[in-house]
PDB file of C-alpha atoms and ligand atoms in Angstrom:
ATOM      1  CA  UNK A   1       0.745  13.031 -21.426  1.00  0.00           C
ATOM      2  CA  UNK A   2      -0.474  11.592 -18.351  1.00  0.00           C
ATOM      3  CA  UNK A   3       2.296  11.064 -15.644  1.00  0.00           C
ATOM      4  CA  UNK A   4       1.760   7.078 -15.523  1.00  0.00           C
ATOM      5  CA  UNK A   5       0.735   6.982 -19.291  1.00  0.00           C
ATOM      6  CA  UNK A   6       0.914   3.489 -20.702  1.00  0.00           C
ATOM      7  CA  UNK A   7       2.710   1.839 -17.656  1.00  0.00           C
ATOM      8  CA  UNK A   8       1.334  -1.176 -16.051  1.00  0.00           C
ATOM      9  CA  UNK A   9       0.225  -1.406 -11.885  1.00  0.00           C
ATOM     10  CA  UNK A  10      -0.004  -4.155  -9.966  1.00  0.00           C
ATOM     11  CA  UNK A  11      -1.870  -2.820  -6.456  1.00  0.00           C
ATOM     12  CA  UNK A  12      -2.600  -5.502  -3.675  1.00  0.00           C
ATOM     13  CA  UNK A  13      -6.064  -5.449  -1.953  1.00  0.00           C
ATOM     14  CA  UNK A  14      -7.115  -3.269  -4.305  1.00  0.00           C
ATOM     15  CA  UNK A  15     -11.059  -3.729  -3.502  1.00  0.00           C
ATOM     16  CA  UNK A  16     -11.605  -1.762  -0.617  1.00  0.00           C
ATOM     17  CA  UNK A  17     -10.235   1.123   1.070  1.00  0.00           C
ATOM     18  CA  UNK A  18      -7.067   3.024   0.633  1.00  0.00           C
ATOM     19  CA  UNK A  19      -6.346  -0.212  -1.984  1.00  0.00           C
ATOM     20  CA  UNK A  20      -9.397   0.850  -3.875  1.00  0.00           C
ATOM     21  CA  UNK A  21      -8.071   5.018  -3.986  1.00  0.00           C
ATOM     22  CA  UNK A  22      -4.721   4.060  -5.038  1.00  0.00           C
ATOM     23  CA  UNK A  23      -5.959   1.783  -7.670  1.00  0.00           C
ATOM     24  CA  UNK A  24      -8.909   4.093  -9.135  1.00  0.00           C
ATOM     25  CA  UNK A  25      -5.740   7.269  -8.900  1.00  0.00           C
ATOM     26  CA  UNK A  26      -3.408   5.187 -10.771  1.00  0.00           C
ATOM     27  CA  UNK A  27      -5.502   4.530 -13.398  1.00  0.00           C
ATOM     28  CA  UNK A  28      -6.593   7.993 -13.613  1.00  0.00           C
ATOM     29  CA  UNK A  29      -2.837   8.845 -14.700  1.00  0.00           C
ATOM     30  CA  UNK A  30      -2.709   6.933 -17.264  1.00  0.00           C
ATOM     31  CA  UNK A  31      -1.548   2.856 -15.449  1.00  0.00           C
ATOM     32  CA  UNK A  32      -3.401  -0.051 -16.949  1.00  0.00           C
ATOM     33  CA  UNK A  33      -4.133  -1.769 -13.262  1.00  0.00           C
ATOM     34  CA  UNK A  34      -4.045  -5.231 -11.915  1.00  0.00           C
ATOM     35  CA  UNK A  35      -6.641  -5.151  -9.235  1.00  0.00           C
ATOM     36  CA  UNK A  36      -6.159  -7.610  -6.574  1.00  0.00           C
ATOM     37  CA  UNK A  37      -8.162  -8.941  -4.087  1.00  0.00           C
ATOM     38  CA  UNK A  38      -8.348 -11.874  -2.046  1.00  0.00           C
ATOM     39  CA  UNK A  39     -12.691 -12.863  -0.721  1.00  0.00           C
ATOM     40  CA  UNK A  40     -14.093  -9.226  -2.206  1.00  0.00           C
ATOM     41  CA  UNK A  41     -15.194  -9.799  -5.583  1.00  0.00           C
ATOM     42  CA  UNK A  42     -17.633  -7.133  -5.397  1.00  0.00           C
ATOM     43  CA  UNK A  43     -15.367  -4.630  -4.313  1.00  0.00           C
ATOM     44  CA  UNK A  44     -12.917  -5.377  -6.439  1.00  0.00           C
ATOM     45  CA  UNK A  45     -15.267  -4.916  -9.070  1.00  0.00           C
ATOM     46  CA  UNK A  46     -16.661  -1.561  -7.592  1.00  0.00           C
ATOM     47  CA  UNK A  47     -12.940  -0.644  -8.570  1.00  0.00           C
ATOM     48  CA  UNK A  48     -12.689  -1.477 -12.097  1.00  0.00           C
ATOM     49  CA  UNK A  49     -16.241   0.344 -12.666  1.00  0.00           C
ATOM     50  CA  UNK A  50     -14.860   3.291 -11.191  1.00  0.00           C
ATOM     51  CA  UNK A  51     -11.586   2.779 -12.970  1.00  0.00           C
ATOM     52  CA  UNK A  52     -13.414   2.308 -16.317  1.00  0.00           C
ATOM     53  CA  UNK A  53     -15.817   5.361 -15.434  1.00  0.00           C
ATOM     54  CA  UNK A  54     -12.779   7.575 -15.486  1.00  0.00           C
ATOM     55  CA  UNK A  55     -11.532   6.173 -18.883  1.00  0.00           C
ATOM     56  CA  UNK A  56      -9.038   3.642 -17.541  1.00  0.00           C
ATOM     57  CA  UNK A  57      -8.524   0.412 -17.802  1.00  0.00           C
ATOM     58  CA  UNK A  58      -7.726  -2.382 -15.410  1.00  0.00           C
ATOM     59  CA  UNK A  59      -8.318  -6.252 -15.266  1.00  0.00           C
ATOM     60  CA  UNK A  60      -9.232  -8.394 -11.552  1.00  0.00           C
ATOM     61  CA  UNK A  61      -7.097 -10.542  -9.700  1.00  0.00           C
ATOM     62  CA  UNK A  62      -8.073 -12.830  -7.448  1.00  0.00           C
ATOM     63  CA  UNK A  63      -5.143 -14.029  -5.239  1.00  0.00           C
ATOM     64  CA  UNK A  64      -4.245 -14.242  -1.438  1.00  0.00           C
ATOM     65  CA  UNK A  65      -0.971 -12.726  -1.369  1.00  0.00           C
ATOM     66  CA  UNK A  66       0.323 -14.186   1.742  1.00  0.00           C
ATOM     67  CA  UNK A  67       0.633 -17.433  -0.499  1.00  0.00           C
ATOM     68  CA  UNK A  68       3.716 -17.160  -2.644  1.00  0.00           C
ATOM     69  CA  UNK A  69       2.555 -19.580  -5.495  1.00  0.00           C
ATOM     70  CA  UNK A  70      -0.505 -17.170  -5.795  1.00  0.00           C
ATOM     71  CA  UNK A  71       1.309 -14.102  -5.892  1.00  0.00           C
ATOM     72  CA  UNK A  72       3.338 -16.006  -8.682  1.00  0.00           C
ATOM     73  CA  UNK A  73       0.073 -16.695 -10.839  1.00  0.00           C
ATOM     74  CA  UNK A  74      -0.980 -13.108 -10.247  1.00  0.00           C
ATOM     75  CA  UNK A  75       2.411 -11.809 -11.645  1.00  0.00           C
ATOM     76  CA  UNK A  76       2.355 -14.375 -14.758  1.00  0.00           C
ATOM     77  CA  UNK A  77      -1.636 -13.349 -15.628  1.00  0.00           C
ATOM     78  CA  UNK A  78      -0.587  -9.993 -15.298  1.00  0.00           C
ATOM     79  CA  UNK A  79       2.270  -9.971 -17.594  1.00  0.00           C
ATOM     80  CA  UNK A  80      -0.180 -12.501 -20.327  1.00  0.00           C
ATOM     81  CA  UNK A  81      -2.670  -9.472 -19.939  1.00  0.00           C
ATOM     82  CA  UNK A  82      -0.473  -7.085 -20.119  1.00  0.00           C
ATOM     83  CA  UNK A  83       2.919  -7.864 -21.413  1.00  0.00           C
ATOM     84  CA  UNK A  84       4.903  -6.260 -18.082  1.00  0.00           C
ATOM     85  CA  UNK A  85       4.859  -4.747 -15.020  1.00  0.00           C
ATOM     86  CA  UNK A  86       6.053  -0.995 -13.820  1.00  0.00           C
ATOM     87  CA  UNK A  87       4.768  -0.829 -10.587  1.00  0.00           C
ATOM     88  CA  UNK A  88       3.943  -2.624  -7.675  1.00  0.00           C
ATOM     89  CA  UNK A  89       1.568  -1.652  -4.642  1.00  0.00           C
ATOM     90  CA  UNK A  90       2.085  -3.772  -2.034  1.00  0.00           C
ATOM     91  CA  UNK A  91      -0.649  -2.362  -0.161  1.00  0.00           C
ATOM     92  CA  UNK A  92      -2.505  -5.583   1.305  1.00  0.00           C
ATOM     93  CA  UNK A  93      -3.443  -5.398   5.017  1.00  0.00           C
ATOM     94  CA  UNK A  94      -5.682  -6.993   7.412  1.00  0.00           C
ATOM     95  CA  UNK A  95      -6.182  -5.636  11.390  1.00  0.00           C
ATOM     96  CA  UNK A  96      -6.904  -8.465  13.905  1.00  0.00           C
ATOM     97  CA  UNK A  97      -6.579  -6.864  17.340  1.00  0.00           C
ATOM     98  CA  UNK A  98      -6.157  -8.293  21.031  1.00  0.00           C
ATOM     99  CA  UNK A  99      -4.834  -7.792  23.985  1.00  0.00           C
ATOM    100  CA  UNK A 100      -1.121  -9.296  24.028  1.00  0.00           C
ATOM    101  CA  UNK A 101      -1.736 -11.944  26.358  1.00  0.00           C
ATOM    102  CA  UNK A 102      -5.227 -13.056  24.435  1.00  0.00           C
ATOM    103  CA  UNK A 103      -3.361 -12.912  21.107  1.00  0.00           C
ATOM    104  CA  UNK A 104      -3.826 -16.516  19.548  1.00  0.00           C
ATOM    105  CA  UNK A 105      -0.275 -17.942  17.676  1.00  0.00           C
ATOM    106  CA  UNK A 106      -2.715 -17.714  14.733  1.00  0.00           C
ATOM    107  CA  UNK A 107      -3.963 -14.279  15.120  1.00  0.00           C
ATOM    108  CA  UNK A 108      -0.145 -13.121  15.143  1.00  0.00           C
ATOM    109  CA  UNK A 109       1.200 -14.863  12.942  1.00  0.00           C
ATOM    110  CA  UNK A 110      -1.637 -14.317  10.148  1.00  0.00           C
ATOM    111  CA  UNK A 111      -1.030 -10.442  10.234  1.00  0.00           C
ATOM    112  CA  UNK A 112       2.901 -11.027  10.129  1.00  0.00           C
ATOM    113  CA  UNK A 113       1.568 -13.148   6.635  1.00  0.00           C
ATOM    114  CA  UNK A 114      -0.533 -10.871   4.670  1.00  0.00           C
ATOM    115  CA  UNK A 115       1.096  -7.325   5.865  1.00  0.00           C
ATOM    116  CA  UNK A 116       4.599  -8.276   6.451  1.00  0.00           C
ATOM    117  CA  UNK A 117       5.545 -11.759   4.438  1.00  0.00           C
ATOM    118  CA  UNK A 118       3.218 -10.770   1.286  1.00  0.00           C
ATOM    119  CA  UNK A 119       5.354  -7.355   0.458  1.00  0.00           C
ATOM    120  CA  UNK A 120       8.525 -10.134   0.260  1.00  0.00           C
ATOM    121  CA  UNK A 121       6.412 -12.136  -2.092  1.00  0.00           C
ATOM    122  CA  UNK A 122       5.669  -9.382  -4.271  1.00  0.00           C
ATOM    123  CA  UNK A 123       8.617  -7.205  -4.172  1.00  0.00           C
ATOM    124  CA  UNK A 124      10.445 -10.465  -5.348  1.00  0.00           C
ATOM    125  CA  UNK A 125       8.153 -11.482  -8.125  1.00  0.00           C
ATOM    126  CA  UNK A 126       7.854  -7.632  -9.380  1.00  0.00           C
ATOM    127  CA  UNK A 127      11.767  -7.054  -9.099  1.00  0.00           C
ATOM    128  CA  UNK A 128      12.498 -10.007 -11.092  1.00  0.00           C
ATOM    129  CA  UNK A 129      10.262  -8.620 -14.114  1.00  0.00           C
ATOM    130  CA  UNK A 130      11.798  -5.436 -13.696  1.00  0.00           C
ATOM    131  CA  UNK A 131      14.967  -6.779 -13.766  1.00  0.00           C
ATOM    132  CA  UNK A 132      14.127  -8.620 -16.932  1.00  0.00           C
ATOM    133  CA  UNK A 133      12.600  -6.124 -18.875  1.00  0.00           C
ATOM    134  CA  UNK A 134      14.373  -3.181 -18.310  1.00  0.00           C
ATOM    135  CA  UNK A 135      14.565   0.706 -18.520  1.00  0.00           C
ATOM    136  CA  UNK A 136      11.670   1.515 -21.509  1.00  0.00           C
ATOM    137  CA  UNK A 137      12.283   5.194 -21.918  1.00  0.00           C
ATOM    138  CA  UNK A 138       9.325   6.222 -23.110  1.00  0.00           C
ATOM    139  CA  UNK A 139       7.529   5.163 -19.977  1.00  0.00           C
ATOM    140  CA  UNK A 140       9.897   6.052 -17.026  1.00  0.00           C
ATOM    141  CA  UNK A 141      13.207   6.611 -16.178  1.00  0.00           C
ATOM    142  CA  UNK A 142      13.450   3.861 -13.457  1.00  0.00           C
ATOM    143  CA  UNK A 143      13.275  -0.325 -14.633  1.00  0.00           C
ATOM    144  CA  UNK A 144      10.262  -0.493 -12.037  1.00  0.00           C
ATOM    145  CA  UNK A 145       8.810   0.966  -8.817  1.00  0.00           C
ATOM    146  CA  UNK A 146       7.827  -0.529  -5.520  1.00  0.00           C
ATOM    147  CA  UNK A 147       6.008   1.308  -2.831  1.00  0.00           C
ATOM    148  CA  UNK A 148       5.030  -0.442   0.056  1.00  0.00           C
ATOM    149  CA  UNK A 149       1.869   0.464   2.198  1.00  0.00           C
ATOM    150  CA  UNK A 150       2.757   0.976   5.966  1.00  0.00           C
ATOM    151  CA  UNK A 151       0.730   2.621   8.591  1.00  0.00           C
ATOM    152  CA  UNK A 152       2.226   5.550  11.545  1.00  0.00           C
ATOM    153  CA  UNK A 153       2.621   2.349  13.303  1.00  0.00           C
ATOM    154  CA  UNK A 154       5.283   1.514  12.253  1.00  0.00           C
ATOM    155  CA  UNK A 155       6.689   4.297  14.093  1.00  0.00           C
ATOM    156  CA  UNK A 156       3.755   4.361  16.968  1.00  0.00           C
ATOM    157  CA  UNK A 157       3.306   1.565  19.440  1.00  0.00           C
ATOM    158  CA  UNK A 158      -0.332   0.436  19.585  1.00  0.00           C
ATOM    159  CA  UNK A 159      -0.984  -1.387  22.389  1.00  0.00           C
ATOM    160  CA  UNK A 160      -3.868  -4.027  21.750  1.00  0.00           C
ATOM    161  CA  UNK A 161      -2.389  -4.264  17.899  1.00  0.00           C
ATOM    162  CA  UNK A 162       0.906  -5.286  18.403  1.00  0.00           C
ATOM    163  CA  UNK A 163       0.574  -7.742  15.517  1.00  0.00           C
ATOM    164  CA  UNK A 164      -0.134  -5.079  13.570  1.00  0.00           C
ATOM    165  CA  UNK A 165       2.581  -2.852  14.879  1.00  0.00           C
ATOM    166  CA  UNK A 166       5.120  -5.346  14.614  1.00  0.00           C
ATOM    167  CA  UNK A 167       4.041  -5.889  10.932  1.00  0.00           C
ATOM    168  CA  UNK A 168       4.532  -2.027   9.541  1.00  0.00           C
ATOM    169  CA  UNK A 169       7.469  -1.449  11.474  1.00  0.00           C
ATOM    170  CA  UNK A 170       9.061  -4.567   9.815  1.00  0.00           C
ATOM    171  CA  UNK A 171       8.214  -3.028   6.570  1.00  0.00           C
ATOM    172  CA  UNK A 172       9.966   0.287   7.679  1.00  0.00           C
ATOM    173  CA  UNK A 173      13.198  -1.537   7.360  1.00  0.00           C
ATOM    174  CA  UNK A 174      12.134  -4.271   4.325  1.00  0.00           C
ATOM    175  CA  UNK A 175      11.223  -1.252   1.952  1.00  0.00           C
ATOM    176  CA  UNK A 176      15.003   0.671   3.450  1.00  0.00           C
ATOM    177  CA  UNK A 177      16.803  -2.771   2.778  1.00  0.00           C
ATOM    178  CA  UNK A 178      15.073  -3.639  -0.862  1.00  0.00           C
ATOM    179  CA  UNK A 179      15.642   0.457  -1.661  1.00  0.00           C
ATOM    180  CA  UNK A 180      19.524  -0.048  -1.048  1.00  0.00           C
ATOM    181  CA  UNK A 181      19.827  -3.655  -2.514  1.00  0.00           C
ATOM    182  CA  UNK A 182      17.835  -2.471  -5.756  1.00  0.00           C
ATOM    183  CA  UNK A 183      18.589   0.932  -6.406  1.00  0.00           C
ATOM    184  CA  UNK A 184      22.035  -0.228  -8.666  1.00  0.00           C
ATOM    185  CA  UNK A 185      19.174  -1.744 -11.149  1.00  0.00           C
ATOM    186  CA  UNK A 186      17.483   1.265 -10.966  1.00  0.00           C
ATOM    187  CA  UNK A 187      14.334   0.166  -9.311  1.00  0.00           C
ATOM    188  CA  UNK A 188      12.819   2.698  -6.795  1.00  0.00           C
ATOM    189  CA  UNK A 189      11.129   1.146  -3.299  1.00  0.00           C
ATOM    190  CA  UNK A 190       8.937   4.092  -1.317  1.00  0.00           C
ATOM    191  CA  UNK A 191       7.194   3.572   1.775  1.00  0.00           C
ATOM    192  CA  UNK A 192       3.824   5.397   2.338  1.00  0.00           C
ATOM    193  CA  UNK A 193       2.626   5.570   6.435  1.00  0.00           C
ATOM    194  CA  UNK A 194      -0.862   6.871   6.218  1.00  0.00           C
ATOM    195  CA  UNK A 195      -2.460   8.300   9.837  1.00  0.00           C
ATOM    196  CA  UNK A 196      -6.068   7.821  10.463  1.00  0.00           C
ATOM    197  CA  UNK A 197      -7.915   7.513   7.140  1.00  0.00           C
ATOM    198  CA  UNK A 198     -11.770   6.893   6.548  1.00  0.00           C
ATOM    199  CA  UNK A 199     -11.838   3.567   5.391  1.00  0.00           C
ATOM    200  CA  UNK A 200     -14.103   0.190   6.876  1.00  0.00           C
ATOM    201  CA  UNK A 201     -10.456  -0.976   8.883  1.00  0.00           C
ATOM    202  CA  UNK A 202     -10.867   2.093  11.305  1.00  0.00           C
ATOM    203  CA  UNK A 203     -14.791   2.871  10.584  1.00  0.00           C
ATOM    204  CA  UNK A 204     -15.332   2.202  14.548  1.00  0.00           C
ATOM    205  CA  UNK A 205     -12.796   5.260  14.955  1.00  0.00           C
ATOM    206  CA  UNK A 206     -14.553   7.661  12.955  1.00  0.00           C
ATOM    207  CA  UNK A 207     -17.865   6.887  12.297  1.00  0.00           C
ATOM    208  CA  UNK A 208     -19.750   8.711  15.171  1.00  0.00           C
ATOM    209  CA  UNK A 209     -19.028  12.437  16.921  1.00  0.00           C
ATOM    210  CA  UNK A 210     -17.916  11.062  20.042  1.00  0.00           C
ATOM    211  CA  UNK A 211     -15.360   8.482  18.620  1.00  0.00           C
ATOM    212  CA  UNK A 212     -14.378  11.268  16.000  1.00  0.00           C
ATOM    213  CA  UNK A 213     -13.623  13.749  18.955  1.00  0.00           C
ATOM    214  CA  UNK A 214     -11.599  11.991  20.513  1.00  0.00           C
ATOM    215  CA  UNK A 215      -9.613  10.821  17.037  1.00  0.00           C
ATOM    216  CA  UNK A 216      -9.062  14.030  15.762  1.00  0.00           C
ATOM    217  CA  UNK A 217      -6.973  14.605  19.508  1.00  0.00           C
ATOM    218  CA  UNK A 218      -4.976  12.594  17.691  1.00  0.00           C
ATOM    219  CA  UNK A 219      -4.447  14.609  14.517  1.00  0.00           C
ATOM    220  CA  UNK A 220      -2.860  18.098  14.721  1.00  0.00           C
ATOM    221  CA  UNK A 221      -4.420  18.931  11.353  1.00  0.00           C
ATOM    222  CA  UNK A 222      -7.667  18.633  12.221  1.00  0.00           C
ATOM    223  CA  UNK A 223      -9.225  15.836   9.752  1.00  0.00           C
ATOM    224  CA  UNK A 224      -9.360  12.674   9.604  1.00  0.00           C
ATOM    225  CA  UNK A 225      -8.392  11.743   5.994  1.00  0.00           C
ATOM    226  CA  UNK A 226      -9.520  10.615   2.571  1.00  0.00           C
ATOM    227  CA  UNK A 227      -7.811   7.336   0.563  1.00  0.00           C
ATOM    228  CA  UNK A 228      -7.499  10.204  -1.892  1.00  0.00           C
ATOM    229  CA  UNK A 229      -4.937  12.328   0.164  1.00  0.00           C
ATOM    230  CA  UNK A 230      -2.807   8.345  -0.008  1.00  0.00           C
ATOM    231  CA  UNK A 231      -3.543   8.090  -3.822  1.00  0.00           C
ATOM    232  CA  UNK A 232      -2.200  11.398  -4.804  1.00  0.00           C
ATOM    233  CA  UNK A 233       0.891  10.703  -2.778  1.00  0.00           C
ATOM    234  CA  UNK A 234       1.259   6.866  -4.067  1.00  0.00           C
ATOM    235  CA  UNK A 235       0.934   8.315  -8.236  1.00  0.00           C
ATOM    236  CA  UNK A 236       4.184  11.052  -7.205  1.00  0.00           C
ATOM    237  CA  UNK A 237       5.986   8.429  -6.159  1.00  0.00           C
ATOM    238  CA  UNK A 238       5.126   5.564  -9.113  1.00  0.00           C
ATOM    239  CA  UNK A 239       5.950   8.337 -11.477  1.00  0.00           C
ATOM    240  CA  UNK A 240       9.149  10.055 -12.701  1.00  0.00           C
ATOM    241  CA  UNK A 241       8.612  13.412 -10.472  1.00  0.00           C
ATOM    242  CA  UNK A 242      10.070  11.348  -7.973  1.00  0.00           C
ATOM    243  CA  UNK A 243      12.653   9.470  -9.865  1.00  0.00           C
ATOM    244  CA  UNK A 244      15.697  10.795  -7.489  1.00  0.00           C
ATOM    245  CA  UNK A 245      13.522   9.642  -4.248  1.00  0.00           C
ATOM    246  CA  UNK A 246      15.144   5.884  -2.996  1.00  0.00           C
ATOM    247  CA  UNK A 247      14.028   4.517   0.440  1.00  0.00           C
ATOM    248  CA  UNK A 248      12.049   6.775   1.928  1.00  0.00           C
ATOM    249  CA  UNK A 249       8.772   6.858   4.311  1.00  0.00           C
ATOM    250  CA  UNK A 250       6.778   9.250   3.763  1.00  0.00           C
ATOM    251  CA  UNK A 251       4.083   9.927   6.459  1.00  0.00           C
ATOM    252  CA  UNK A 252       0.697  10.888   5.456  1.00  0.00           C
ATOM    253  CA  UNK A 253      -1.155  12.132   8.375  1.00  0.00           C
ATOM    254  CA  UNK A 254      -2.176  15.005   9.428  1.00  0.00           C
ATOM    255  CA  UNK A 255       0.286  15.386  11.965  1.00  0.00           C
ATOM    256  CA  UNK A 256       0.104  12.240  14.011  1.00  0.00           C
ATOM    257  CA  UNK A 257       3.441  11.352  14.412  1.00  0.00           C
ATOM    258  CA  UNK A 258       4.062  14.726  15.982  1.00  0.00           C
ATOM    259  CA  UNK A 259       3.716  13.566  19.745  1.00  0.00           C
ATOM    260  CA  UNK A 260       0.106  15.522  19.745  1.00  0.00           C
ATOM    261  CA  UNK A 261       0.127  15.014  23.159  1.00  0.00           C
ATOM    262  CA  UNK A 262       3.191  17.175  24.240  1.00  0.00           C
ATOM    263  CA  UNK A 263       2.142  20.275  22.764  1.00  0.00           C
ATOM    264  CA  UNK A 264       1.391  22.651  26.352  1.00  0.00           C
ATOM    265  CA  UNK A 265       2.735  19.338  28.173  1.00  0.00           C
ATOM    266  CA  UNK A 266       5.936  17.431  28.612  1.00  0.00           C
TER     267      UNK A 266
HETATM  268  C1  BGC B   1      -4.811   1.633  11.159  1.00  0.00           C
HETATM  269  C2  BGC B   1      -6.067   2.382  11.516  1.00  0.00           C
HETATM  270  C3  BGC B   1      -5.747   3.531  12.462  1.00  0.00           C
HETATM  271  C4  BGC B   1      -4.606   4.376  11.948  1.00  0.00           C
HETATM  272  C5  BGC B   1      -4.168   5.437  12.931  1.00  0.00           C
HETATM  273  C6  BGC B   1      -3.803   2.610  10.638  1.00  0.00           C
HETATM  274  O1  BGC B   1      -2.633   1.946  10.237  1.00  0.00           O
HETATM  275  O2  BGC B   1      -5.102   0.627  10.217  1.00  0.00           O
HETATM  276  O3  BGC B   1      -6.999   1.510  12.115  1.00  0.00           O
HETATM  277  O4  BGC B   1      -6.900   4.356  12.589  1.00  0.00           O
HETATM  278  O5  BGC B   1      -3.502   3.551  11.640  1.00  0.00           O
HETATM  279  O6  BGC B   1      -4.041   4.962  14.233  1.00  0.00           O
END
């Protein structure tokens, strides 16, 4: 039996990027997947053709999830389609970098919306149908699982991003908080911090030798890394071979939070 088999995903900008691998690997173990997206039809549909490819199965969701009324639709058309939920990805997240004193009120507070405010909106919505349904043996040992996307910075500052920043390192604490607060109704919330991986948000980073250089200075390991090495990492911790693991981070990254720099310095 597949590890996920007959349990039902909800994962949050799910047409692109590391949304897109965790989606396509969570169907591939067996999750029926909501795939959400908020302008990119066509990716999202890239998704389910990939999903579908594979053998799974998954339906599309349009919703902005910074909007709580639309996260509340996507949660009600999920459970019409179908029936419940089991996990939640909250893995919607936009960059919009400047310089701190050229940072618009609107540019700050948008990212604070969709990476920060939308994981409340979901986590809520998702508990509360775990909460209702319940422990179904058959499919896991937990009433529901949340993992919540971060980023290394929410540990790194990142000067020119400190929208950004501010956003994942307020999820450090949200996904600690919600573990504590939930864990009595036996409802699992996992952070994942992935480092530097190929995807369009960074593409500027990696896409040509010289900016790839000087990334990989960055990255002990050596690589920069797949949405594949986030997907693998985001099905352990949806499924019951991490059912004793409550609250934690886990950093996915080749090494980057290792202080690269002070290795033959410092
Ligand atoms: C950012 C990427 C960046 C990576 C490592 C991620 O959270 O979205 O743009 O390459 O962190 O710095």
């Amino acid at each position: 039996m597949k590890p996920l088999q007959q349990q039902i995903a909800i994962v949050t900008g799910a047409s692109s990027g590391i949304g897109q691998g965790v989606a396509i690997a969570l169907a591939k173990a067996g999750a029926k997947v909501c795939i959400n997206y908020r302008s990119s039809e066509d990716g999202a549909k890239k998704t389910l053709k990939e999903i579908e490819q594979n053998g799974g199965e998954g339906f599309i969701q349009q919703a902005d999830v910074s909007q709580p009324e639309a996260v509340k639709t996507m949660f009600r058309n999920t459970v019409e389609q179908y029936g419940t939920v089991d996990i939640l990805v909250n893995n919607a997240g936009i960059q919009v970098d400047a310089p701190f004193l050229e940072m618009s009120h609107d540019d700050w507070q948008k990212v604070i919306d969709v990476n920060l405010s939308s994981q409340f909106y979901c986590s809520q919505e998702a508990a509360k149908e775990f909460i209702r349904r319940g422990i179904v043996e058959e499919r896991s040992k937990a009433a529901g699982k949340i993992i919540c996307m971060s980023s290394v910075h929410d540990i790194i500052p990142w000067a020119g991003h400190i929208n950004y920043a501010t956003a994942k390192a307020g999820i450090l604490m949200f996904a600690k908080t919600l573990a504590q607060e939930l864990a009595e109704k036996k409802i699992r919330v996992n952070a994942i911090s992935p480092g530097a991986i190929k995807t369009d948000i960074n593409r500027d980073a990696w896409e040509d030798d010289a900016s790839r250089e000087k990334l990989l200075q960055l990255i002990p390991y050596q690589r920069v890394g797949e949405v594949e090495d986030i997907g693998k990492a985001a099905v352990w911790l949806a499924s019951d071979d991490s059912d004793y693991v409550q609250g934690q981070t886990i950093y996915i990254d080749g090494g980057m939070t290792l202080y690269p720099g002070f290795k033959d310095n410092g």
